[in-house]
mmCIF file of C-alpha atoms and ligand atoms in Angstrom:
data_model
loop_
_atom_site.group_PDB
_atom_site.id
_atom_site.type_symbol
_atom_site.label_atom_id
_atom_site.label_comp_id
_atom_site.label_asym_id
_atom_site.label_seq_id
_atom_site.Cartn_x
_atom_site.Cartn_y
_atom_site.Cartn_z
ATOM 1 C CA MET A 1 0.231 -0.134 -0.098
ATOM 2 C CA MET A 2 2.701 2.245 0.836
ATOM 3 C CA LYS A 3 5.012 1.161 -2.646
ATOM 4 C CA ARG A 4 1.607 2.464 -4.536
ATOM 5 C CA TRP A 5 1.374 5.633 -2.735
ATOM 6 C CA GLN A 6 5.375 7.048 -3.404
ATOM 7 C CA ALA A 7 4.663 6.039 -6.892
ATOM 8 C CA LEU A 8 1.426 8.059 -7.018
ATOM 9 C CA LYS A 9 3.096 10.520 -5.419
ATOM 10 C CA ARG A 10 5.539 10.586 -8.113
ATOM 11 C CA LEU A 11 3.469 10.641 -11.235
ATOM 12 C CA LEU A 12 1.707 13.947 -9.283
ATOM 13 C CA PRO A 13 3.836 15.857 -10.789
ATOM 14 C CA LEU A 14 3.543 15.057 -14.242
ATOM 15 C CA LEU A 15 -0.544 15.115 -14.242
ATOM 16 C CA ALA A 16 -0.271 18.794 -12.831
ATOM 17 C CA MET A 17 2.257 19.619 -15.657
ATOM 18 C CA PHE A 18 -0.682 17.160 -17.855
ATOM 19 C CA SER A 19 -3.744 19.227 -16.884
ATOM 20 C CA LEU A 20 -2.037 22.653 -16.894
ATOM 21 C CA LEU A 21 -0.564 21.130 -21.030
ATOM 22 C CA LEU A 22 -3.853 20.766 -22.156
ATOM 23 C CA SER A 23 -6.035 24.087 -20.236
ATOM 24 C CA GLY A 24 -4.125 25.210 -23.039
ATOM 25 C CA CYS A 25 -5.437 24.402 -25.751
ATOM 26 C CA GLY A 26 -8.553 25.359 -25.370
ATOM 27 C CA ARG A 27 -9.314 29.234 -27.570
ATOM 28 C CA GLU A 28 -12.546 31.855 -26.656
ATOM 29 C CA ASP A 29 -12.704 32.652 -29.630
ATOM 30 C CA LEU A 30 -12.453 29.495 -31.190
ATOM 31 C CA SER A 31 -14.803 27.833 -29.605
ATOM 32 C CA VAL A 32 -17.764 25.778 -30.222
ATOM 33 C CA LEU A 33 -19.122 26.550 -26.741
ATOM 34 C CA ASN A 34 -20.465 29.467 -27.821
ATOM 35 C CA PRO A 35 -22.437 29.756 -30.867
ATOM 36 C CA GLN A 36 -23.788 32.993 -32.541
ATOM 37 C CA GLY A 37 -26.010 31.658 -35.537
ATOM 38 C CA PRO A 38 -28.099 28.791 -35.853
ATOM 39 C CA VAL A 39 -25.212 26.607 -37.847
ATOM 40 C CA ALA A 40 -23.131 26.676 -35.329
ATOM 41 C CA GLU A 41 -26.388 26.256 -31.817
ATOM 42 C CA GLY A 42 -27.333 23.232 -34.358
ATOM 43 C CA GLN A 43 -23.894 21.772 -34.222
ATOM 44 C CA LEU A 44 -23.332 22.096 -30.712
ATOM 45 C CA GLY A 45 -27.070 20.505 -30.181
ATOM 46 C CA LEU A 46 -25.888 17.912 -31.955
ATOM 47 C CA ILE A 47 -22.418 17.661 -29.100
ATOM 48 C CA THR A 48 -25.418 18.190 -26.696
ATOM 49 C CA ILE A 49 -26.904 14.722 -27.254
ATOM 50 C CA SER A 50 -24.142 12.604 -28.604
ATOM 51 C CA ILE A 51 -21.550 13.732 -25.106
ATOM 52 C CA SER A 52 -25.022 13.410 -22.688
ATOM 53 C CA ILE A 53 -25.484 9.850 -24.091
ATOM 54 C CA MET A 54 -22.150 8.563 -23.997
ATOM 55 C CA ALA A 55 -22.451 9.924 -19.410
ATOM 56 C CA LEU A 56 -24.631 8.180 -19.549
ATOM 57 C CA VAL A 57 -23.656 4.426 -20.684
ATOM 58 C CA VAL A 58 -20.405 5.835 -18.525
ATOM 59 C CA VAL A 59 -22.523 6.251 -15.398
ATOM 60 C CA VAL A 60 -24.940 3.217 -15.955
ATOM 61 C CA VAL A 61 -22.271 0.901 -16.595
ATOM 62 C CA PHE A 62 -20.041 2.078 -14.260
ATOM 63 C CA VAL A 63 -22.597 2.001 -11.027
ATOM 64 C CA ILE A 64 -23.313 -1.557 -12.443
ATOM 65 C CA ALA A 65 -19.719 -2.477 -11.235
ATOM 66 C CA ALA A 66 -19.369 -1.026 -8.502
ATOM 67 C CA TYR A 67 -22.070 -2.602 -7.514
ATOM 68 C CA VAL A 68 -21.825 -6.165 -8.718
ATOM 69 C CA LEU A 69 -18.064 -5.763 -7.198
ATOM 70 C CA ILE A 70 -19.171 -4.895 -3.748
ATOM 71 C CA LYS A 71 -22.375 -7.376 -3.709
ATOM 72 C CA PHE A 72 -20.446 -10.561 -4.812
ATOM 73 C CA ARG A 73 -17.420 -10.403 -4.495
ATOM 74 C CA ARG A 74 -15.514 -13.554 -2.722
ATOM 75 C CA LYS A 75 -16.389 -12.536 1.599
ATOM 76 C CA PRO A 76 -13.843 -14.534 4.096
ATOM 77 C CA GLY A 77 -13.729 -17.509 4.679
ATOM 78 C CA GLN A 78 -16.741 -18.327 1.223
ATOM 79 C CA ASN A 79 -14.660 -20.583 -0.713
ATOM 80 C CA GLU A 80 -17.371 -23.079 -2.347
ATOM 81 C CA VAL A 81 -17.143 -21.692 -5.914
ATOM 82 C CA PRO A 82 -20.845 -19.734 -6.898
ATOM 83 C CA VAL A 83 -23.525 -20.922 -9.562
ATOM 84 C CA GLN A 84 -22.485 -20.845 -12.787
ATOM 85 C CA VAL A 85 -24.757 -19.283 -15.333
ATOM 86 C CA GLU A 86 -24.395 -19.394 -19.103
ATOM 87 C CA GLY A 87 -26.966 -17.223 -21.490
ATOM 88 C CA ASN A 88 -30.249 -15.264 -20.275
ATOM 89 C CA HIS A 89 -32.244 -14.470 -23.571
ATOM 90 C CA LYS A 90 -33.539 -11.559 -21.404
ATOM 91 C CA LEU A 91 -30.614 -10.128 -20.543
ATOM 92 C CA GLU A 92 -29.242 -9.761 -23.967
ATOM 93 C CA ILE A 93 -32.108 -8.872 -25.233
ATOM 94 C CA ILE A 94 -32.259 -4.944 -23.132
ATOM 95 C CA TRP A 95 -28.253 -4.861 -23.476
ATOM 96 C CA THR A 96 -28.396 -5.718 -27.534
ATOM 97 C CA ALA A 97 -31.926 -3.139 -27.856
ATOM 98 C CA ILE A 98 -30.552 -0.400 -25.134
ATOM 99 C CA PRO A 99 -27.838 0.704 -27.776
ATOM 100 C CA LEU A 100 -29.585 -0.016 -30.522
ATOM 101 C CA LEU A 101 -31.698 2.581 -29.420
ATOM 102 C CA LEU A 102 -29.085 4.904 -28.276
ATOM 103 C CA VAL A 103 -27.682 5.223 -31.608
ATOM 104 C CA ILE A 104 -31.014 5.409 -33.681
ATOM 105 C CA VAL A 105 -31.607 8.398 -31.275
ATOM 106 C CA LEU A 106 -28.175 9.601 -32.487
ATOM 107 C CA ALA A 107 -28.067 8.655 -35.298
ATOM 108 C CA VAL A 108 -31.208 10.339 -36.828
ATOM 109 C CA PRO A 109 -30.281 14.162 -35.981
ATOM 110 C CA THR A 110 -26.980 13.434 -37.126
ATOM 111 C CA ILE A 111 -27.715 12.375 -40.622
ATOM 112 C CA GLN A 112 -30.123 15.316 -40.597
ATOM 113 C CA LYS A 113 -28.642 17.593 -39.313
ATOM 114 C CA VAL A 114 -24.876 16.924 -41.574
ATOM 115 C CA PHE A 115 -27.035 16.661 -45.236
ATOM 116 C CA ALA A 116 -29.503 19.896 -43.585
ATOM 117 C CA TYR A 117 -25.550 22.159 -43.483
ATOM 118 C CA GLY A 118 -24.503 21.124 -46.350
ATOM 119 C CA GLU A 119 -27.314 21.535 -48.943
ATOM 120 C CA ASP A 120 -27.025 23.723 -51.670
ATOM 121 C CA LYS A 121 -28.921 27.625 -51.306
ATOM 122 C CA TRP A 122 -26.394 28.991 -54.017
ATOM 123 C CA ASN A 123 -30.098 29.574 -55.850
ATOM 124 C CA GLU A 124 -32.374 30.802 -53.161
ATOM 125 C CA GLU A 125 -33.529 33.667 -52.713
ATOM 126 C CA GLY A 126 -31.807 37.107 -51.186
ATOM 127 C CA VAL A 127 -29.122 35.030 -50.207
ATOM 128 C CA LEU A 128 -25.705 36.414 -50.568
ATOM 129 C CA GLN A 129 -22.920 34.615 -52.248
ATOM 130 C CA VAL A 130 -19.223 33.607 -51.776
ATOM 131 C CA GLU A 131 -17.078 32.276 -53.234
ATOM 132 C CA VAL A 132 -14.320 30.331 -50.808
ATOM 133 C CA THR A 133 -11.159 29.353 -52.797
ATOM 134 C CA GLY A 134 -8.667 27.461 -50.023
ATOM 135 C CA HIS A 135 -5.037 28.297 -50.478
ATOM 136 C CA GLN A 136 -1.492 27.575 -49.485
ATOM 137 C CA PHE A 137 -2.067 29.211 -46.743
ATOM 138 C CA TRP A 138 -5.109 32.448 -47.019
ATOM 139 C CA TRP A 139 -8.793 32.087 -48.061
ATOM 140 C CA GLU A 140 -10.141 34.001 -51.691
ATOM 141 C CA PHE A 141 -13.564 35.146 -51.370
ATOM 142 C CA SER A 142 -15.639 35.938 -53.952
ATOM 143 C CA TYR A 143 -18.645 37.875 -54.263
ATOM 144 C CA PRO A 144 -19.739 37.084 -58.002
ATOM 145 C CA GLN A 145 -23.499 39.286 -57.772
ATOM 146 C CA TYR A 146 -21.205 42.003 -56.499
ATOM 147 C CA ASP A 147 -18.018 41.567 -59.129
ATOM 148 C CA ILE A 148 -15.618 41.286 -55.715
ATOM 149 C CA THR A 149 -12.990 39.223 -55.475
ATOM 150 C CA THR A 150 -10.987 40.371 -51.310
ATOM 151 C CA ALA A 151 -8.883 37.972 -48.730
ATOM 152 C CA GLN A 152 -8.372 36.882 -45.562
ATOM 153 C CA GLU A 153 -11.739 38.731 -44.249
ATOM 154 C CA LEU A 154 -14.807 37.019 -45.325
ATOM 155 C CA LEU A 155 -17.706 39.921 -44.822
ATOM 156 C CA MET A 156 -21.131 39.678 -43.905
ATOM 157 C CA PRO A 157 -24.037 40.842 -43.666
ATOM 158 C CA VAL A 158 -26.244 40.731 -40.310
ATOM 159 C CA ASP A 159 -29.533 38.238 -40.653
ATOM 160 C CA ARG A 160 -28.944 37.071 -43.857
ATOM 161 C CA GLU A 161 -27.938 33.739 -45.554
ATOM 162 C CA VAL A 162 -24.622 33.036 -46.444
ATOM 163 C CA ALA A 163 -24.422 30.189 -48.914
ATOM 164 C CA LEU A 164 -20.716 29.420 -49.861
ATOM 165 C CA ARG A 165 -19.575 26.910 -52.305
ATOM 166 C CA LEU A 166 -15.989 26.365 -51.109
ATOM 167 C CA ARG A 167 -13.194 24.856 -53.405
ATOM 168 C CA THR A 168 -9.522 24.935 -53.226
ATOM 169 C CA ALA A 169 -6.078 26.334 -55.451
ATOM 170 C CA ASP A 170 -3.807 23.508 -54.607
ATOM 171 C CA VAL A 171 -3.986 20.853 -51.850
ATOM 172 C CA LEU A 172 -7.108 19.472 -49.349
ATOM 173 C CA HIS A 173 -7.694 22.896 -46.357
ATOM 174 C CA SER A 174 -10.851 22.629 -44.817
ATOM 175 C CA PHE A 175 -12.782 25.981 -43.938
ATOM 176 C CA TRP A 176 -14.337 25.979 -40.312
ATOM 177 C CA VAL A 177 -15.672 29.186 -38.130
ATOM 178 C CA PRO A 178 -16.347 27.687 -34.364
ATOM 179 C CA SER A 179 -18.545 30.771 -33.270
ATOM 180 C CA LEU A 180 -20.740 29.682 -36.795
ATOM 181 C CA ALA A 181 -20.747 26.471 -39.219
ATOM 182 C CA GLY A 182 -17.851 23.577 -40.191
ATOM 183 C CA LYS A 183 -16.101 22.891 -40.790
ATOM 184 C CA THR A 184 -16.049 21.562 -44.766
ATOM 185 C CA ASP A 185 -13.466 20.185 -47.027
ATOM 186 C CA THR A 186 -12.486 21.471 -49.599
ATOM 187 C CA ASN A 187 -11.502 18.530 -52.291
ATOM 188 C CA PRO A 188 -8.307 19.289 -54.504
ATOM 189 C CA ASP A 189 -10.738 16.996 -57.339
ATOM 190 C CA GLY A 190 -11.823 19.904 -58.393
ATOM 191 C CA SER A 191 -15.256 19.185 -56.633
ATOM 192 C CA ILE A 192 -16.851 21.814 -55.068
ATOM 193 C CA ASN A 193 -19.508 21.428 -51.719
ATOM 194 C CA HIS A 194 -21.554 23.835 -50.056
ATOM 195 C CA MET A 195 -22.245 24.803 -46.607
ATOM 196 C CA SER A 196 -24.389 27.985 -45.521
ATOM 197 C CA LEU A 197 -24.091 30.289 -42.762
ATOM 198 C CA SER A 198 -26.093 33.725 -41.168
ATOM 199 C CA THR A 199 -26.040 35.343 -38.074
ATOM 200 C CA GLY A 200 -27.663 38.219 -36.215
ATOM 201 C CA ASN A 201 -25.141 39.428 -34.032
ATOM 202 C CA PRO A 202 -21.856 41.810 -35.659
ATOM 203 C CA GLY A 203 -18.857 40.840 -34.588
ATOM 204 C CA THR A 204 -16.027 39.272 -35.704
ATOM 205 C CA TYR A 205 -15.435 35.872 -35.697
ATOM 206 C CA ILE A 206 -12.499 33.905 -36.188
ATOM 207 C CA GLY A 207 -11.489 31.042 -38.659
ATOM 208 C CA LYS A 208 -8.823 28.235 -39.487
ATOM 209 C CA CYS A 209 -8.425 25.897 -42.519
ATOM 210 C CA ALA A 210 -8.791 22.160 -40.329
ATOM 211 C CA GLU A 211 -7.029 20.058 -42.372
ATOM 212 C CA LEU A 212 -3.365 19.500 -42.205
ATOM 213 C CA CYS A 213 -2.024 21.527 -45.973
ATOM 214 C CA GLY A 214 1.956 21.883 -44.988
ATOM 215 C CA GLN A 215 4.053 22.769 -42.673
ATOM 216 C CA SER A 216 2.190 27.215 -42.405
ATOM 217 C CA HIS A 217 -1.117 25.262 -41.934
ATOM 218 C CA GLY A 218 -1.700 26.527 -38.421
ATOM 219 C CA TYR A 219 -0.982 30.268 -39.431
ATOM 220 C CA MET A 220 -4.396 29.212 -41.513
ATOM 221 C CA GLU A 221 -6.224 31.607 -40.104
ATOM 222 C CA PHE A 222 -9.453 34.177 -41.482
ATOM 223 C CA ARG A 223 -12.066 36.409 -39.766
ATOM 224 C CA VAL A 224 -15.437 36.568 -40.769
ATOM 225 C CA LYS A 225 -16.868 39.946 -40.130
ATOM 226 C CA ALA A 226 -20.402 40.330 -40.205
ATOM 227 C CA VAL A 227 -21.729 43.449 -41.200
ATOM 228 C CA GLU A 228 -24.801 45.771 -40.346
ATOM 229 C CA ALA A 229 -26.776 45.379 -43.875
ATOM 230 C CA GLU A 230 -25.846 49.182 -44.570
ATOM 231 C CA GLN A 231 -21.555 48.913 -44.178
ATOM 232 C CA PHE A 232 -21.528 45.765 -46.143
ATOM 233 C CA ASP A 233 -23.203 48.484 -48.893
ATOM 234 C CA ALA A 234 -20.562 50.757 -48.033
ATOM 235 C CA TRP A 235 -18.025 48.647 -48.127
ATOM 236 C CA VAL A 236 -18.993 46.780 -51.489
ATOM 237 C CA GLU A 237 -18.957 50.453 -52.938
ATOM 238 C CA ALA A 238 -15.717 51.494 -51.453
ATOM 239 C CA PHE A 239 -14.167 48.231 -52.665
ATOM 240 C CA LYS A 240 -14.964 49.359 -56.158
ATOM 241 C CA ALA A 241 -14.022 52.669 -56.335
ATOM 242 C CA PRO A 242 -10.330 53.160 -58.069
ATOM 243 C CA ALA A 243 -7.667 51.396 -57.014
ATOM 244 C CA VAL A 244 -4.781 53.199 -54.963
ATOM 245 C CA LEU A 245 -1.284 53.449 -55.731
ATOM 246 C CA PRO A 246 2.215 54.440 -54.188
ATOM 247 C CA GLU A 247 2.301 58.941 -54.731
ATOM 248 C CA ASP A 248 5.315 58.281 -55.971
ATOM 249 C CA SER A 249 5.349 57.536 -59.640
ATOM 250 C CA GLN A 250 8.759 55.584 -60.031
ATOM 251 C CA LEU A 251 7.576 52.982 -56.526
ATOM 252 C CA ALA A 252 4.592 52.963 -57.928
ATOM 253 C CA GLU A 253 6.042 51.598 -61.063
ATOM 254 C CA LYS A 254 7.961 49.035 -59.132
ATOM 255 C CA PHE A 255 5.035 48.349 -57.291
ATOM 256 C CA ARG A 256 3.038 47.423 -60.238
ATOM 257 C CA THR A 257 5.410 44.770 -62.099
ATOM 258 C CA ASN A 258 7.161 43.290 -59.495
ATOM 259 C CA CYS A 259 3.420 43.387 -57.014
ATOM 260 C CA LEU A 260 0.915 43.196 -58.986
ATOM 261 C CA SER A 261 1.435 40.340 -61.772
ATOM 262 C CA CYS A 262 0.362 38.572 -58.481
ATOM 263 C CA HIS A 263 -1.625 40.914 -56.695
ATOM 264 C CA ALA A 264 -4.121 43.233 -57.242
ATOM 265 C CA VAL A 265 -5.539 46.429 -56.509
ATOM 266 C CA GLY A 266 -9.084 47.841 -57.015
ATOM 267 C CA ASP A 267 -9.464 46.811 -60.920
ATOM 268 C CA GLN A 268 -5.725 46.234 -61.703
ATOM 269 C CA GLY A 269 -3.095 43.335 -61.324
ATOM 270 C CA GLY A 270 -3.837 39.123 -60.288
ATOM 271 C CA PHE A 271 -4.786 36.929 -58.209
ATOM 272 C CA LEU A 272 -2.052 34.735 -57.905
ATOM 273 C CA GLY A 273 -1.948 36.097 -54.494
ATOM 274 C CA PRO A 274 -4.164 38.159 -51.873
ATOM 275 C CA ASN A 275 -6.272 41.129 -53.047
ATOM 276 C CA LEU A 276 -4.283 43.774 -51.539
ATOM 277 C CA THR A 277 -7.551 46.563 -51.681
ATOM 278 C CA GLY A 278 -8.035 47.812 -48.574
ATOM 279 C CA ILE A 279 -5.856 46.131 -47.112
ATOM 280 C CA GLY A 280 -5.026 48.660 -44.614
ATOM 281 C CA SER A 281 -8.558 48.638 -42.475
ATOM 282 C CA ARG A 282 -8.293 44.410 -42.416
ATOM 283 C CA GLU A 283 -7.303 43.512 -38.812
ATOM 284 C CA THR A 284 -4.996 41.198 -39.791
ATOM 285 C CA ILE A 285 -1.768 41.158 -41.590
ATOM 286 C CA ALA A 286 -1.976 37.004 -43.857
ATOM 287 C CA GLY A 287 -4.563 36.598 -41.310
ATOM 288 C CA ILE A 288 -2.118 36.027 -38.119
ATOM 289 C CA LEU A 289 -0.566 39.742 -37.694
ATOM 290 C CA LEU A 290 -2.845 41.239 -35.575
ATOM 291 C CA ASN A 291 -2.852 44.647 -36.305
ATOM 292 C CA ASP A 292 -4.341 44.987 -32.712
ATOM 293 C CA ILE A 293 -3.715 48.290 -30.374
ATOM 294 C CA ASN A 294 -2.702 46.398 -27.592
ATOM 295 C CA GLY A 295 -1.268 43.118 -29.266
ATOM 296 C CA ALA A 296 1.642 45.181 -31.813
ATOM 297 C CA LYS A 297 4.390 47.090 -30.734
ATOM 298 C CA GLY A 298 4.639 50.946 -32.172
ATOM 299 C CA SER A 299 2.253 53.470 -32.456
ATOM 300 C CA SER A 300 0.809 51.998 -37.097
ATOM 301 C CA PRO A 301 0.471 47.551 -35.999
ATOM 302 C CA VAL A 302 -0.282 47.366 -39.035
ATOM 303 C CA LYS A 303 2.520 49.142 -40.473
ATOM 304 C CA ASP A 304 4.801 47.323 -38.433
ATOM 305 C CA ASN A 305 2.984 43.351 -39.365
ATOM 306 C CA LEU A 306 3.070 45.140 -42.646
ATOM 307 C CA VAL A 307 6.671 45.577 -41.848
ATOM 308 C CA GLN A 308 7.725 42.259 -40.755
ATOM 309 C CA TRP A 309 5.811 40.833 -43.322
ATOM 310 C CA LEU A 310 7.785 41.928 -46.546
ATOM 311 C CA SER A 311 10.976 41.883 -44.417
ATOM 312 C CA GLU A 312 10.461 38.359 -44.044
ATOM 313 C CA PRO A 313 7.874 36.414 -44.288
ATOM 314 C CA GLN A 314 9.507 33.034 -45.152
ATOM 315 C CA GLU A 315 9.760 33.397 -41.304
ATOM 316 C CA VAL A 316 6.170 34.434 -39.743
ATOM 317 C CA LYS A 317 4.944 31.246 -42.828
ATOM 318 C CA PRO A 318 7.257 29.313 -43.454
ATOM 319 C CA GLY A 319 6.912 27.718 -46.290
ATOM 320 C CA ASN A 320 4.256 30.427 -47.800
ATOM 321 C CA THR A 321 4.607 31.106 -52.257
ATOM 322 C CA MET A 322 5.138 34.359 -51.624
ATOM 323 C CA PRO A 323 8.425 35.428 -52.477
ATOM 324 C CA ASP A 324 10.930 38.288 -51.094
ATOM 325 C CA PRO A 325 10.712 41.053 -51.758
ATOM 326 C CA LYS A 326 14.638 42.206 -50.702
ATOM 327 C CA GLU A 327 14.733 39.514 -54.059
ATOM 328 C CA LEU A 328 13.130 41.294 -55.696
ATOM 329 C CA GLY A 329 14.917 43.881 -55.058
ATOM 330 C CA PHE A 330 13.605 45.917 -52.576
ATOM 331 C CA SER A 331 15.572 47.788 -50.848
ATOM 332 C CA ASP A 332 14.256 48.379 -46.727
ATOM 333 C CA GLU A 333 13.180 52.255 -47.386
ATOM 334 C CA GLU A 334 11.381 50.675 -49.990
ATOM 335 C CA ILE A 335 9.126 47.897 -47.676
ATOM 336 C CA GLU A 336 8.701 51.089 -45.335
ATOM 337 C CA GLN A 337 7.204 53.533 -48.188
ATOM 338 C CA ILE A 338 5.498 50.534 -49.351
ATOM 339 C CA ALA A 339 4.144 49.312 -46.081
ATOM 340 C CA ASP A 340 3.125 52.977 -45.469
ATOM 341 C CA TYR A 341 0.886 53.231 -48.651
ATOM 342 C CA LEU A 342 -0.730 49.659 -47.803
ATOM 343 C CA ALA A 343 -1.792 50.482 -44.960
ATOM 344 C CA ASN A 344 -3.276 53.528 -45.913
ATOM 345 C CA TYR A 345 -4.733 51.903 -48.466
ATOM 346 C CA LYS A 346 -8.029 51.864 -46.615
ATOM 347 C CA LEU A 347 -11.053 51.381 -47.108
ATOM 348 C CA ASP A 348 -14.252 53.186 -45.839
ATOM 349 C CA TYR A 349 -17.953 51.413 -44.347
HETATM 350 C C1 HEC B 1 4.558 35.387 -56.872
HETATM 351 C C2 HEC B 1 3.525 36.344 -56.293
HETATM 352 C C3 HEC B 1 3.164 37.318 -55.597
HETATM 353 C C4 HEC B 1 4.861 38.607 -55.699
HETATM 354 C C5 HEC B 1 5.066 38.713 -56.644
HETATM 355 C C6 HEC B 1 3.677 39.213 -54.990
HETATM 356 N N1 HEC B 1 2.862 38.426 -53.689
HETATM 357 FE FE1 HEC B 1 2.373 39.156 -52.135
HETATM 358 N N2 HEC B 1 1.929 37.742 -51.754
HETATM 359 C C7 HEC B 1 1.462 36.589 -52.257
HETATM 360 C C8 HEC B 1 1.124 35.077 -52.034
HETATM 361 C C9 HEC B 1 0.698 33.772 -52.304
HETATM 362 C C10 HEC B 1 0.035 35.834 -50.242
HETATM 363 C C11 HEC B 1 0.135 34.756 -49.940
HETATM 364 C C12 HEC B 1 1.016 34.311 -48.151
HETATM 365 C C13 HEC B 1 0.226 32.930 -47.699
HETATM 366 O O1 HEC B 1 -0.459 33.655 -46.749
HETATM 367 O O2 HEC B 1 1.089 33.147 -47.453
HETATM 368 C C14 HEC B 1 0.982 36.586 -49.935
HETATM 369 C C15 HEC B 1 0.989 38.092 -49.521
HETATM 370 C C16 HEC B 1 1.226 39.386 -49.252
HETATM 371 C C17 HEC B 1 0.206 40.808 -48.210
HETATM 372 C C18 HEC B 1 -0.879 40.034 -47.693
HETATM 373 C C19 HEC B 1 -1.998 39.873 -47.643
HETATM 374 C C20 HEC B 1 -2.584 40.084 -46.749
HETATM 375 O O3 HEC B 1 -3.677 39.012 -46.959
HETATM 376 O O4 HEC B 1 -3.256 39.856 -45.273
HETATM 377 C C21 HEC B 1 1.153 41.501 -48.915
HETATM 378 C C22 HEC B 1 0.841 43.360 -48.487
HETATM 379 C C23 HEC B 1 1.947 41.319 -49.801
HETATM 380 N N3 HEC B 1 1.765 39.782 -50.485
HETATM 381 C C24 HEC B 1 2.600 42.277 -50.211
HETATM 382 C C25 HEC B 1 3.136 41.917 -51.728
HETATM 383 C C26 HEC B 1 4.157 43.028 -52.481
HETATM 384 C C27 HEC B 1 4.098 44.242 -51.353
HETATM 385 C C28 HEC B 1 4.659 43.215 -53.304
HETATM 386 C C29 HEC B 1 5.934 43.063 -53.252
HETATM 387 C C30 HEC B 1 7.006 43.617 -53.522
HETATM 388 C C31 HEC B 1 3.629 41.140 -53.426
HETATM 389 N N4 HEC B 1 4.049 41.070 -52.291
HETATM 390 C C32 HEC B 1 4.798 39.779 -54.107
HETATM 391 C C33 HEC B 1 1.948 35.964 -53.829
HETATM 392 C C34 HEC B 1 2.812 37.252 -54.597
HETATM 393 CU CU1 CU B 2 -5.328 24.990 -44.707
#
């Protein structure tokens, strides 16, 4: 007895460490336990049903096991072999029927919801259509109804259903916004997956790629920003304004030839990289450097983050496909100027 206690005592610090480690896993903003829309609410319902059934089974089994262990244990002086029982129809039927019933109770709502949430609502009246494309390691959002393509931040109006068509430009990714809906894979076989989401609460909801997709998979974050309908309309209008380029014409030319081969601003440029229109009013740079006044060092966190990204893109997101601007011939000073230009490229909405 004494020995066992000593061994346990030695394990205690280890157990304490594990519980500390695990407590670090919870991120408030990535929790499914605080749903902000009907889809996430339904999914939380499924979690609740399955955990309740599981807990019920565990409790019943443990109570029966404890009862049997105590009641039928060998008592002092009791040496004869107890009566041996083989087969009991009643019991066998009971312990087959109950699990079957539990599985049915779990399966019916699960199958219903899995199909309902993956339904194609693209052509339903009044929905906002958004095409989602996963890239290593960023998200592209296109709004065919408005002829807009943006990245990293999916802006949506509150109280309007958003129908999503999901695909990938390269490997398997998974679109997941814990507070609103998910997860839905983007398949490399060219097929398109559907899902929908909506919320009545304005706010910023964090999303994450939920399918290991390469070196910087863990940094493949995005935001879903729900705003009032008027604000959404203002964003659409601001987005469609003519492109803003750096004021210095030499720098503008350098930016156009080196950066707009992949990036777009306004109606100019390409789509191999994230659209940079209005990047100064986004909440992140590259989806992972937070433009939060309290979080970043300087007086302009957006600019600081841009400088950091443009100076060492491979440090921020190892394995990403953007070339190092320094290798494209940009000096530290020019990076500073480009960062300044992009930080001030804001959309008024
Ligand atoms: C070969 C294509 C390519 C070129 C050229 C290129 N980029 Fe990029 N850029 C990318 C890709 C791809 C990403 C997304 C990286 C990621 O997040 O995984 C990116 C990301 C960015 C971001 C962050 C975007 C966001 O949504 O937060 C900025 C800012 C940026 N690039 C600026 C520049 C500038 C300035 C230049 C010119 C010096 C440039 N890029 C040249 C492909 C390119
Ligand atoms: Cu991914």
